[in-house]
Structure formats: C-alpha cells, structure tokens
XYZ file of N, CA, C and O in Angstrom:
256
model
N 240.202 23.303 186.957
C 240.681 23.241 188.254
C 242.025 24.059 188.577
O 242.692 24.142 187.461
N 242.301 24.711 189.456
C 243.346 25.475 189.813
C 244.519 24.561 190.028
O 244.347 23.369 190.648
N 245.779 25.108 189.923
C 247.002 24.210 190.164
C 246.861 24.737 191.713
O 246.742 25.437 192.276
N 247.652 23.690 192.604
C 247.910 23.507 193.898
C 249.322 23.578 194.108
O 250.261 22.904 193.503
N 249.629 24.467 195.233
C 251.053 24.612 195.377
C 251.401 24.091 196.796
O 250.546 24.722 197.678
N 252.349 23.326 197.228
C 252.694 22.887 198.435
C 253.795 23.859 198.893
O 254.638 24.049 198.186
N 253.449 24.108 200.073
C 254.593 24.851 200.776
C 255.252 24.277 202.026
O 254.788 23.530 202.613
N 256.510 24.681 201.972
C 257.307 23.917 203.489
C 256.749 24.628 204.679
O 256.584 25.965 204.739
N 256.293 23.794 205.559
C 255.923 24.223 206.870
C 256.320 25.136 207.527
O 255.944 26.170 208.063
N 257.733 25.040 207.566
C 258.748 25.990 208.413
C 258.888 27.254 207.797
O 259.019 28.474 208.358
N 259.580 27.212 206.567
C 259.887 28.381 205.614
C 258.860 28.918 204.762
O 259.198 30.086 204.442
N 257.895 28.217 204.351
C 256.854 28.718 203.595
C 257.113 29.058 202.115
O 256.645 29.578 201.259
N 258.379 28.348 201.847
C 258.945 28.407 200.478
C 258.168 27.006 199.734
O 257.871 25.914 200.172
N 257.902 27.265 198.415
C 257.311 26.364 197.513
C 258.082 25.033 197.528
O 259.393 25.261 197.176
N 257.612 23.966 197.708
C 258.327 22.618 197.365
C 257.861 21.608 196.581
O 258.313 20.784 196.046
N 256.498 22.062 195.979
C 255.898 21.189 194.874
C 254.628 21.717 194.259
O 253.932 22.737 194.911
N 254.362 21.440 192.834
C 253.077 22.118 192.393
C 252.540 21.029 191.945
O 253.151 19.860 191.378
N 251.171 20.956 191.825
C 250.143 19.716 191.285
C 249.353 20.581 190.356
O 248.896 21.674 190.607
N 248.735 19.611 189.516
C 247.803 20.025 188.498
C 246.247 20.313 188.945
O 245.751 20.984 188.639
N 246.397 19.501 190.061
C 245.040 19.788 190.908
C 244.770 19.223 191.935
O 245.722 18.628 192.862
N 243.751 19.324 192.822
C 243.638 18.991 194.296
C 243.570 17.414 194.379
O 244.435 17.137 195.357
N 243.242 16.506 193.432
C 243.387 15.213 193.873
C 244.611 14.746 193.613
O 245.017 13.893 194.637
N 245.465 15.272 192.914
C 247.041 14.798 192.456
C 247.800 15.257 194.074
O 248.397 14.360 194.501
N 247.579 16.363 194.662
C 248.175 16.948 195.785
C 247.640 16.148 196.947
O 248.521 15.750 197.843
N 246.535 15.644 197.008
C 245.840 14.836 198.122
C 246.680 13.613 197.789
O 246.929 13.110 198.937
N 246.490 12.827 196.954
C 246.949 11.435 196.842
C 248.505 11.584 197.043
O 248.885 10.346 197.776
N 249.215 12.499 196.580
C 250.709 12.441 196.736
C 251.097 12.665 198.244
O 252.247 12.213 198.706
N 250.313 13.209 199.013
C 250.518 13.335 200.529
C 249.877 12.664 201.324
O 249.474 13.049 202.606
N 248.774 11.684 200.950
C 248.135 10.701 201.695
C 247.151 11.401 202.413
O 246.796 11.249 203.712
N 246.356 12.348 201.743
C 245.222 12.955 202.441
C 243.809 12.797 201.639
O 243.987 12.090 200.412
N 242.797 12.900 202.201
C 241.458 12.717 201.646
C 241.257 13.908 200.546
O 241.528 15.148 201.076
N 240.906 13.601 199.355
C 240.594 14.682 198.388
C 239.511 15.698 199.095
O 239.809 16.829 198.602
N 238.515 15.161 199.593
C 237.430 15.915 199.981
C 237.816 16.914 201.217
O 237.582 18.079 200.906
N 238.673 16.431 201.956
C 239.182 17.020 203.160
C 240.052 18.217 202.883
O 239.880 19.239 202.962
N 241.045 17.908 201.598
C 241.750 19.096 201.029
C 240.804 20.031 200.387
O 241.075 21.307 200.462
N 240.166 19.680 199.786
C 238.961 20.575 198.672
C 238.286 21.392 199.854
O 238.239 22.688 199.623
N 237.920 20.809 200.831
C 237.055 21.639 202.013
C 237.911 22.713 202.740
O 237.706 23.565 202.842
N 239.223 22.138 202.951
C 239.992 23.074 203.897
C 240.505 24.298 203.114
O 240.444 25.435 203.277
N 240.709 24.112 201.580
C 241.063 25.133 200.726
C 239.866 26.121 200.815
O 240.134 27.320 200.463
N 238.804 25.598 200.286
C 237.449 26.369 200.558
C 237.340 27.094 201.883
O 237.190 28.555 201.669
N 237.455 26.533 202.964
C 237.386 27.349 204.128
C 238.325 28.273 204.654
O 238.167 29.413 205.020
N 239.450 28.154 203.942
C 240.805 28.875 204.250
C 240.837 29.957 203.144
O 242.062 30.487 202.947
N 239.967 30.106 202.311
C 240.055 30.901 201.037
C 241.325 30.785 200.342
O 242.116 31.917 199.628
N 241.544 29.451 199.920
C 242.762 29.018 198.999
C 243.813 28.757 199.889
O 244.805 28.361 199.230
N 243.768 28.503 201.192
C 244.744 27.852 201.966
C 244.462 27.040 202.682
O 243.503 26.917 203.451
N 245.134 25.974 202.723
C 244.831 24.696 203.687
C 246.116 24.418 204.636
O 247.229 24.168 204.017
N 245.893 24.330 205.771
C 247.041 24.130 206.922
C 246.631 22.654 207.431
O 245.617 22.769 208.183
N 247.769 21.961 207.579
C 247.455 20.750 208.239
C 248.676 20.555 209.473
O 249.688 20.301 209.080
N 248.170 21.230 210.517
C 249.210 21.451 211.621
C 249.903 20.127 212.057
O 250.831 19.914 212.398
N 248.932 19.096 212.311
C 249.225 17.768 212.714
C 250.479 16.910 211.837
O 251.049 16.463 212.248
N 250.179 17.198 210.362
C 251.113 16.450 209.547
C 251.890 17.484 209.054
O 252.850 17.160 208.201
N 252.033 18.820 209.182
C 252.965 19.728 209.101
C 252.892 20.119 207.376
O 253.893 19.900 206.689
N 251.648 20.351 206.943
C 251.480 20.425 205.559
C 250.845 21.908 205.107
O 249.904 21.977 206.262
N 251.095 22.439 204.188
C 250.531 23.464 203.823
C 250.362 23.641 202.276
O 251.133 23.311 201.693
N 249.010 23.949 202.020
C 249.008 24.140 200.330
C 247.925 25.331 200.336
O 247.430 25.687 200.909
N 248.370 25.840 198.975
C 247.667 27.080 198.235
C 247.050 27.011 197.109
O 247.978 26.103 196.153
N 246.137 27.780 196.666
C 245.811 27.570 195.166
C 246.401 28.554 194.505
O 246.792 29.601 194.943
N 246.940 28.196 193.243
C 247.702 28.943 192.378
C 246.732 29.834 191.533
O 245.789 29.244 191.135
N 246.747 31.286 191.715
C 245.749 32.068 191.038
C 246.309 32.371 189.816
O 247.692 32.907 189.691
N 245.464 32.671 188.941
C 245.718 33.097 187.427
C 245.253 34.608 187.329
O 244.027 34.765 187.899
N 245.945 35.739 186.920
C 245.477 36.960 186.823
C 244.382 36.833 185.706
O 244.393 36.418 184.761
N 243.474 37.720 185.993
C 242.414 37.914 185.072
C 242.811 38.889 183.785
O 243.189 39.883 184.225
N 242.446 38.522 182.582
C 242.695 39.486 181.758
C 241.968 40.641 181.763
O 240.759 40.639 182.090
N 242.238 41.708 181.271
C 241.451 42.974 181.252
C 240.698 43.089 180.115
O 240.843 42.546 178.943
C-alpha cells in the first residue's frame, strides 16, 4: 500500500504522513472506504472541502 500524505488545506504544505490509507482515515475520523474511493477517483488526490482536508498518495519512482 502507498504512503498517504496529508496537506494543509490553505497552504498545501505537508502536515502529516501515514503508512497506509486506513491509518490516515482513522486519524482524521474518516471512513477508510470513502478515503480509498476519493483517492482512486481523484487519481491520487482526495479533497474534503467540508472538513478542509486534503490527502495525496506518495509515489515511489520506478527503477529502470
């Protein structure tokens, strides 16, 4: 599973890193399934405007 980075809603600066989607969801009182689906629909970005939360997947570069 990819690491998840939480960004500040206003400045878009990283404020936290989670080892997986479930930890990010639990720490922010979100449904694991909801966060997973928003990340999939948003191509790696999940925005919760009502809660002022933003999450992105941390990508690892592929070796050549």
